[in-house]
PDB file of C-alpha atoms in Angstrom:
ATOM      1  CA  THR A  27      -0.063   0.080  -0.058  1.00 86.00           C
ATOM      2  CA  GLY A  28       1.373   3.309  -1.095  1.00 88.00           C
ATOM      3  CA  GLY A  29       5.026   3.916  -2.164  1.00 91.00           C
ATOM      4  CA  SER A  30       6.527   2.483  -5.287  1.00 94.00           C
ATOM      5  CA  LEU A  31       7.925  -0.893  -6.831  1.00 94.00           C
ATOM      6  CA  THR A  32      10.439  -0.082  -9.524  1.00 96.00           C
ATOM      7  CA  ALA A  33      12.546  -2.380 -11.632  1.00 97.00           C
ATOM      8  CA  THR A  34      15.420  -0.331 -13.418  1.00 97.00           C
ATOM      9  CA  GLY A  35      18.298  -1.384 -15.824  1.00 97.00           C
ATOM     10  CA  ALA A  36      19.005  -3.830 -18.583  1.00 96.00           C
ATOM     11  CA  GLY A  37      18.473  -7.347 -17.480  1.00 94.00           C
ATOM     12  CA  ALA A  38      16.821  -6.376 -14.089  1.00 97.00           C
ATOM     13  CA  THR A  39      13.716  -8.671 -13.448  1.00 97.00           C
ATOM     14  CA  PHE A  40      11.424  -8.710 -10.469  1.00 96.00           C
ATOM     15  CA  THR A  41       8.526 -11.237 -10.250  1.00 96.00           C
ATOM     16  CA  ALA A  42       6.112 -11.298  -7.375  1.00 92.00           C
ATOM     17  CA  ASN A  43       4.643 -14.905  -7.603  1.00 90.00           C
ATOM     18  CA  GLY A  44       1.628 -15.791  -5.503  1.00 81.00           C
ATOM     19  CA  THR A  45      -1.287 -13.615  -4.322  1.00 72.00           C
ATOM     20  CA  THR A  46      -0.423  -9.769  -4.720  1.00 79.00           C
ATOM     21  CA  ASN A  47      -2.299  -6.948  -3.122  1.00 82.00           C
ATOM     22  CA  VAL A  48      -1.376  -3.495  -4.351  1.00 87.00           C
ATOM     23  CA  ALA A  49      -3.069  -0.163  -3.553  1.00 89.00           C
ATOM     24  CA  ASP A  50      -2.164   3.432  -4.112  1.00 92.00           C
ATOM     25  CA  ALA A  51       1.308   2.474  -5.287  1.00 93.00           C
ATOM     26  CA  ASN A  52       3.326   3.360  -8.360  1.00 96.00           C
ATOM     27  CA  LEU A  53       4.797   0.493 -10.537  1.00 96.00           C
ATOM     28  CA  THR A  54       7.652   1.204 -12.932  1.00 98.00           C
ATOM     29  CA  ALA A  55       9.986  -0.753 -15.196  1.00 98.00           C
ATOM     30  CA  SER A  56      12.656   1.214 -17.082  1.00 98.00           C
ATOM     31  CA  GLY A  57      15.950   0.996 -18.826  1.00 98.00           C
ATOM     32  CA  GLY A  58      15.173  -2.528 -20.069  1.00 98.00           C
ATOM     33  CA  ALA A  59      13.815  -3.998 -16.782  1.00 98.00           C
ATOM     34  CA  SER A  60      11.002  -6.246 -16.258  1.00 98.00           C
ATOM     35  CA  LEU A  61       8.396  -6.086 -13.451  1.00 97.00           C
ATOM     36  CA  THR A  62       5.872  -8.900 -13.242  1.00 97.00           C
ATOM     37  CA  LEU A  63       2.907  -9.382 -10.875  1.00 96.00           C
ATOM     38  CA  PRO A  64       1.173 -12.458 -12.010  1.00 95.00           C
ATOM     39  CA  GLY A  65      -1.173 -12.658  -8.859  1.00 94.00           C
ATOM     40  CA  LEU A  66      -2.244  -9.079  -9.046  1.00 93.00           C
ATOM     41  CA  THR A  67      -6.103  -9.383  -9.910  1.00 92.00           C
ATOM     42  CA  SER A  68      -7.387  -5.944  -8.553  1.00 90.00           C
ATOM     43  CA  TYR A  69      -6.169  -2.470  -8.003  1.00 93.00           C
ATOM     44  CA  THR A  70      -7.461   0.665  -6.322  1.00 90.00           C
ATOM     45  CA  GLU A  71      -6.202   4.037  -5.673  1.00 90.00           C
ATOM     46  CA  THR A  72      -7.123   7.098  -3.493  1.00 87.00           C
ATOM     47  CA  ALA A  73      -3.947   9.037  -4.428  1.00 88.00           C
ATOM     48  CA  SER A  74      -2.362   9.771  -7.701  1.00 92.00           C
ATOM     49  CA  THR A  75      -0.651   6.790  -9.078  1.00 94.00           C
ATOM     50  CA  ILE A  76       1.340   5.589 -12.140  1.00 96.00           C
ATOM     51  CA  PHE A  77       2.001   2.395 -14.014  1.00 97.00           C
ATOM     52  CA  GLU A  78       4.847   3.104 -16.582  1.00 98.00           C
ATOM     53  CA  ALA A  79       7.177   1.143 -18.692  1.00 98.00           C
ATOM     54  CA  THR A  80       9.916   3.424 -19.974  1.00 98.00           C
ATOM     55  CA  GLY A  81      12.660   2.466 -22.525  1.00 97.00           C
ATOM     56  CA  VAL A  82      13.219  -0.341 -24.992  1.00 97.00           C
ATOM     57  CA  ASN A  83      12.639  -3.831 -23.633  1.00 96.00           C
ATOM     58  CA  SER A  84      11.198  -2.334 -20.278  1.00 98.00           C
ATOM     59  CA  THR A  85       8.188  -4.625 -19.499  1.00 98.00           C
ATOM     60  CA  LEU A  86       5.335  -4.035 -16.918  1.00 98.00           C
ATOM     61  CA  ASN A  87       3.322  -7.177 -16.911  1.00 98.00           C
ATOM     62  CA  LEU A  88       0.146  -7.025 -14.966  1.00 97.00           C
ATOM     63  CA  SER A  89      -1.847  -9.373 -17.321  1.00 97.00           C
ATOM     64  CA  ALA A  90      -3.904 -10.972 -14.340  1.00 96.00           C
ATOM     65  CA  LEU A  91      -5.310  -7.626 -13.380  1.00 95.00           C
ATOM     66  CA  THR A  92      -9.055  -7.907 -14.106  1.00 94.00           C
ATOM     67  CA  SER A  93     -10.757  -5.299 -11.975  1.00 90.00           C
ATOM     68  CA  LEU A  94     -10.464  -1.930 -10.580  1.00 92.00           C
ATOM     69  CA  GLY A  95     -11.696  -0.839  -7.203  1.00 88.00           C
ATOM     70  CA  SER A  96     -13.062   2.511  -6.440  1.00 84.00           C
ATOM     71  CA  MET A  97     -10.640   5.323  -7.555  1.00 90.00           C
ATOM     72  CA  THR A  98     -10.842   8.968  -6.491  1.00 90.00           C
ATOM     73  CA  ASN A  99      -7.927  10.692  -7.956  1.00 92.00           C
ATOM     74  CA  TYR A 100      -5.556   9.978 -11.065  1.00 92.00           C
ATOM     75  CA  TRP A 101      -4.317   6.699 -12.463  1.00 94.00           C
ATOM     76  CA  LEU A 102      -1.878   6.927 -15.179  1.00 96.00           C
ATOM     77  CA  VAL A 103      -0.797   4.064 -17.367  1.00 97.00           C
ATOM     78  CA  GLU A 104       2.147   4.924 -19.718  1.00 97.00           C
ATOM     79  CA  ASP A 105       4.480   3.130 -22.110  1.00 96.00           C
ATOM     80  CA  VAL A 106       6.956   5.360 -23.739  1.00 97.00           C
ATOM     81  CA  ALA A 107      10.178   5.036 -25.658  1.00 97.00           C
ATOM     82  CA  GLY A 108       9.703   1.525 -26.418  1.00 97.00           C
ATOM     83  CA  GLY A 109       8.321   0.146 -23.266  1.00 98.00           C
ATOM     84  CA  THR A 110       5.528  -2.501 -22.868  1.00 98.00           C
ATOM     85  CA  VAL A 111       2.690  -2.392 -20.367  1.00 98.00           C
ATOM     86  CA  ASN A 112       0.369  -5.493 -20.360  1.00 98.00           C
ATOM     87  CA  LEU A 113      -2.864  -5.122 -18.972  1.00 98.00           C
ATOM     88  CA  SER A 114      -4.612  -7.748 -21.217  1.00 98.00           C
ATOM     89  CA  GLY A 115      -6.985  -9.033 -18.557  1.00 97.00           C
ATOM     90  CA  LEU A 116      -8.706  -5.620 -17.820  1.00 97.00           C
ATOM     91  CA  ALA A 117     -12.182  -5.800 -19.370  1.00 96.00           C
ATOM     92  CA  THR A 118     -13.648  -2.467 -18.188  1.00 95.00           C
ATOM     93  CA  VAL A 119     -12.629   0.713 -16.722  1.00 96.00           C
ATOM     94  CA  ASN A 120     -15.628   2.400 -14.860  1.00 94.00           C
ATOM     95  CA  GLU A 121     -14.118   5.234 -12.815  1.00 93.00           C
ATOM     96  CA  PRO A 122     -16.520   8.217 -12.928  1.00 91.00           C
ATOM     97  CA  ASN A 123     -14.724   9.844  -9.980  1.00 90.00           C
ATOM     98  CA  ALA A 124     -11.260   9.334 -11.109  1.00 92.00           C
ATOM     99  CA  GLY A 125      -8.995  10.622 -13.934  1.00 93.00           C
ATOM    100  CA  VAL A 126      -7.463   7.576 -15.782  1.00 96.00           C
ATOM    101  CA  GLN A 127      -5.041   8.125 -18.708  1.00 97.00           C
ATOM    102  CA  PHE A 128      -3.872   5.463 -21.048  1.00 98.00           C
ATOM    103  CA  THR A 129      -0.736   6.602 -23.169  1.00 98.00           C
ATOM    104  CA  ALA A 130       1.253   4.984 -25.653  1.00 98.00           C
ATOM    105  CA  ASP A 131       4.023   7.163 -27.175  1.00 98.00           C
ATOM    106  CA  GLY A 132       6.982   6.322 -29.131  1.00 97.00           C
ATOM    107  CA  SER A 133       8.308   3.679 -31.614  1.00 97.00           C
ATOM    108  CA  GLY A 134       8.141   0.263 -30.223  1.00 97.00           C
ATOM    109  CA  SER A 135       5.856   1.273 -27.288  1.00 98.00           C
ATOM    110  CA  GLN A 136       3.064  -1.231 -26.781  1.00 98.00           C
ATOM    111  CA  LEU A 137      -0.023  -1.006 -24.288  1.00 98.00           C
ATOM    112  CA  ASN A 138      -1.927  -4.215 -24.285  1.00 98.00           C
ATOM    113  CA  LEU A 139      -5.548  -3.553 -23.324  1.00 98.00           C
ATOM    114  CA  SER A 140      -6.850  -6.748 -25.366  1.00 98.00           C
ATOM    115  CA  ALA A 141      -9.873  -7.419 -23.185  1.00 98.00           C
ATOM    116  CA  LEU A 142     -10.837  -3.912 -22.602  1.00 98.00           C
ATOM    117  CA  THR A 143     -14.497  -3.181 -23.899  1.00 98.00           C
ATOM    118  CA  SER A 144     -15.564   0.045 -22.320  1.00 97.00           C
ATOM    119  CA  PHE A 145     -13.769   3.042 -20.833  1.00 97.00           C
ATOM    120  CA  THR A 146     -15.614   5.465 -18.535  1.00 95.00           C
ATOM    121  CA  SER A 147     -13.784   8.045 -16.598  1.00 94.00           C
ATOM    122  CA  ASP A 148     -13.970  11.587 -15.127  1.00 88.00           C
ATOM    123  CA  PRO A 149     -13.747  14.240 -17.650  1.00 83.00           C
ATOM    124  CA  PRO A 150     -11.851  16.313 -18.553  1.00 84.00           C
ATOM    125  CA  SER A 151      -8.749  14.525 -16.969  1.00 87.00           C
ATOM    126  CA  SER A 152      -9.156  11.137 -18.590  1.00 95.00           C
ATOM    127  CA  ARG A 153      -7.191  10.437 -21.788  1.00 96.00           C
ATOM    128  CA  PHE A 154      -6.607   7.667 -24.360  1.00 98.00           C
ATOM    129  CA  THR A 155      -3.468   8.736 -26.435  1.00 98.00           C
ATOM    130  CA  ASP A 156      -1.717   6.884 -29.057  1.00 98.00           C
ATOM    131  CA  THR A 157       1.142   9.007 -30.565  1.00 97.00           C
ATOM    132  CA  ASN A 158       4.585   8.872 -32.175  1.00 97.00           C
ATOM    133  CA  SER A 159       4.316   5.269 -33.556  1.00 97.00           C
ATOM    134  CA  ALA A 160       3.309   3.545 -30.530  1.00 98.00           C
ATOM    135  CA  THR A 161       0.794   0.634 -30.628  1.00 98.00           C
ATOM    136  CA  ILE A 162      -2.382   0.221 -28.365  1.00 98.00           C
ATOM    137  CA  MET A 163      -3.914  -3.336 -28.657  1.00 98.00           C
ATOM    138  CA  ALA A 164      -7.664  -2.772 -27.750  1.00 98.00           C
ATOM    139  CA  PRO A 165      -9.588  -4.696 -30.395  1.00 98.00           C
ATOM    140  CA  LEU A 166     -12.733  -5.075 -28.228  1.00 98.00           C
ATOM    141  CA  LEU A 167     -12.975  -1.451 -27.170  1.00 98.00           C
ATOM    142  CA  THR A 168     -16.358  -0.065 -28.428  1.00 98.00           C
ATOM    143  CA  ALA A 169     -17.468   2.693 -25.730  1.00 98.00           C
ATOM    144  CA  PHE A 170     -15.837   5.896 -24.384  1.00 97.00           C
ATOM    145  CA  ASN A 171     -17.437   8.070 -21.844  1.00 96.00           C
ATOM    146  CA  GLY A 172     -15.667  11.178 -20.446  1.00 96.00           C
ATOM    147  CA  VAL A 173     -12.661  10.276 -22.281  1.00 97.00           C
ATOM    148  CA  TYR A 174     -10.441  12.695 -24.537  1.00 97.00           C
ATOM    149  CA  ILE A 175      -8.788  10.587 -27.357  1.00 97.00           C
ATOM    150  CA  THR A 176      -5.855  11.702 -29.181  1.00 97.00           C
ATOM    151  CA  LEU A 177      -4.266   9.953 -32.245  1.00 97.00           C
ATOM    152  CA  ASP A 178      -1.611  11.486 -34.315  1.00 97.00           C
ATOM    153  CA  GLY A 179      -1.901   9.134 -37.350  1.00 95.00           C
ATOM    154  CA  SER A 180       1.419   7.385 -36.716  1.00 96.00           C
ATOM    155  CA  GLY A 181       0.502   4.805 -34.171  1.00 93.00           C
ATOM    156  CA  THR A 182      -1.458   1.509 -34.276  1.00 96.00           C
ATOM    157  CA  VAL A 183      -4.775   1.195 -32.745  1.00 97.00           C
ATOM    158  CA  ALA A 184      -8.093  -0.514 -33.996  1.00 95.00           C
ATOM    159  CA  THR A 185     -10.969   1.916 -34.267  1.00 96.00           C
ATOM    160  CA  SER A 186     -13.427   0.266 -36.787  1.00 96.00           C
ATOM    161  CA  GLN A 187     -15.275  -1.184 -33.789  1.00 97.00           C
ATOM    162  CA  TRP A 188     -15.621   2.040 -31.813  1.00 98.00           C
ATOM    163  CA  ALA A 189     -19.375   2.698 -31.409  1.00 97.00           C
ATOM    164  CA  SER A 190     -19.771   5.476 -28.828  1.00 96.00           C
ATOM    165  CA  LEU A 191     -18.031   8.473 -27.478  1.00 96.00           C
ATOM    166  CA  THR A 192     -20.007  10.527 -24.763  1.00 95.00           C
ATOM    167  CA  GLY A 193     -18.833  13.416 -22.889  1.00 93.00           C
ATOM    168  CA  GLY A 194     -15.370  13.498 -24.265  1.00 93.00           C
ATOM    169  CA  SER A 195     -13.742  14.290 -27.595  1.00 95.00           C
ATOM    170  CA  LEU A 196     -11.657  12.787 -30.430  1.00 96.00           C
ATOM    171  CA  THR A 197      -8.790  14.660 -31.851  1.00 96.00           C
ATOM    172  CA  VAL A 198      -7.002  13.186 -35.076  1.00 97.00           C
ATOM    173  CA  THR A 199      -3.918  15.156 -36.220  1.00 96.00           C
ATOM    174  CA  GLY A 200      -2.800  12.923 -39.161  1.00 95.00           C
ATOM    175  CA  GLY A 201      -3.317   9.556 -40.734  1.00 91.00           C
ATOM    176  CA  SER A 202      -6.497   7.667 -41.590  1.00 88.00           C
ATOM    177  CA  TYR A 203      -8.627   5.801 -39.314  1.00 87.00           C
TER     178      TYR A 203
END
């Protein structure tokens, strides 16, 4: 609870096997490190927190995370400069009282949200951003509520299944979707 868990440096690896409880904590992999929490199935926050993978071969693997508890502040999920964040088990984000931001930025950056079907969050602080040749894997995502979406045309994200955008915005600054 609280604080941070960080793996940094090429070849650095930290895996917490077994049941894992995390709340109000920052999780970071940087400089080619890997941080894996295969037993983390739920997460909650009351203070601003960040899950981040920064740098080529940096991996934050939270693929077992399936639910979010009540959030009241900001939760930022970022993969930048070639990092990878795996949240492939998360099916919905329904946090109307919190700002949730998903950001993929930079060549080689990958954000795996492959089970996500809907994203509801507090406007105007909620974001879904794919820029500078990054990839967001979210093929089941159909509905946004209170989310500001930014696409610069250089990244990869499936949009053909998007069906609704309520109380947010969509900004496309390049490319064809």
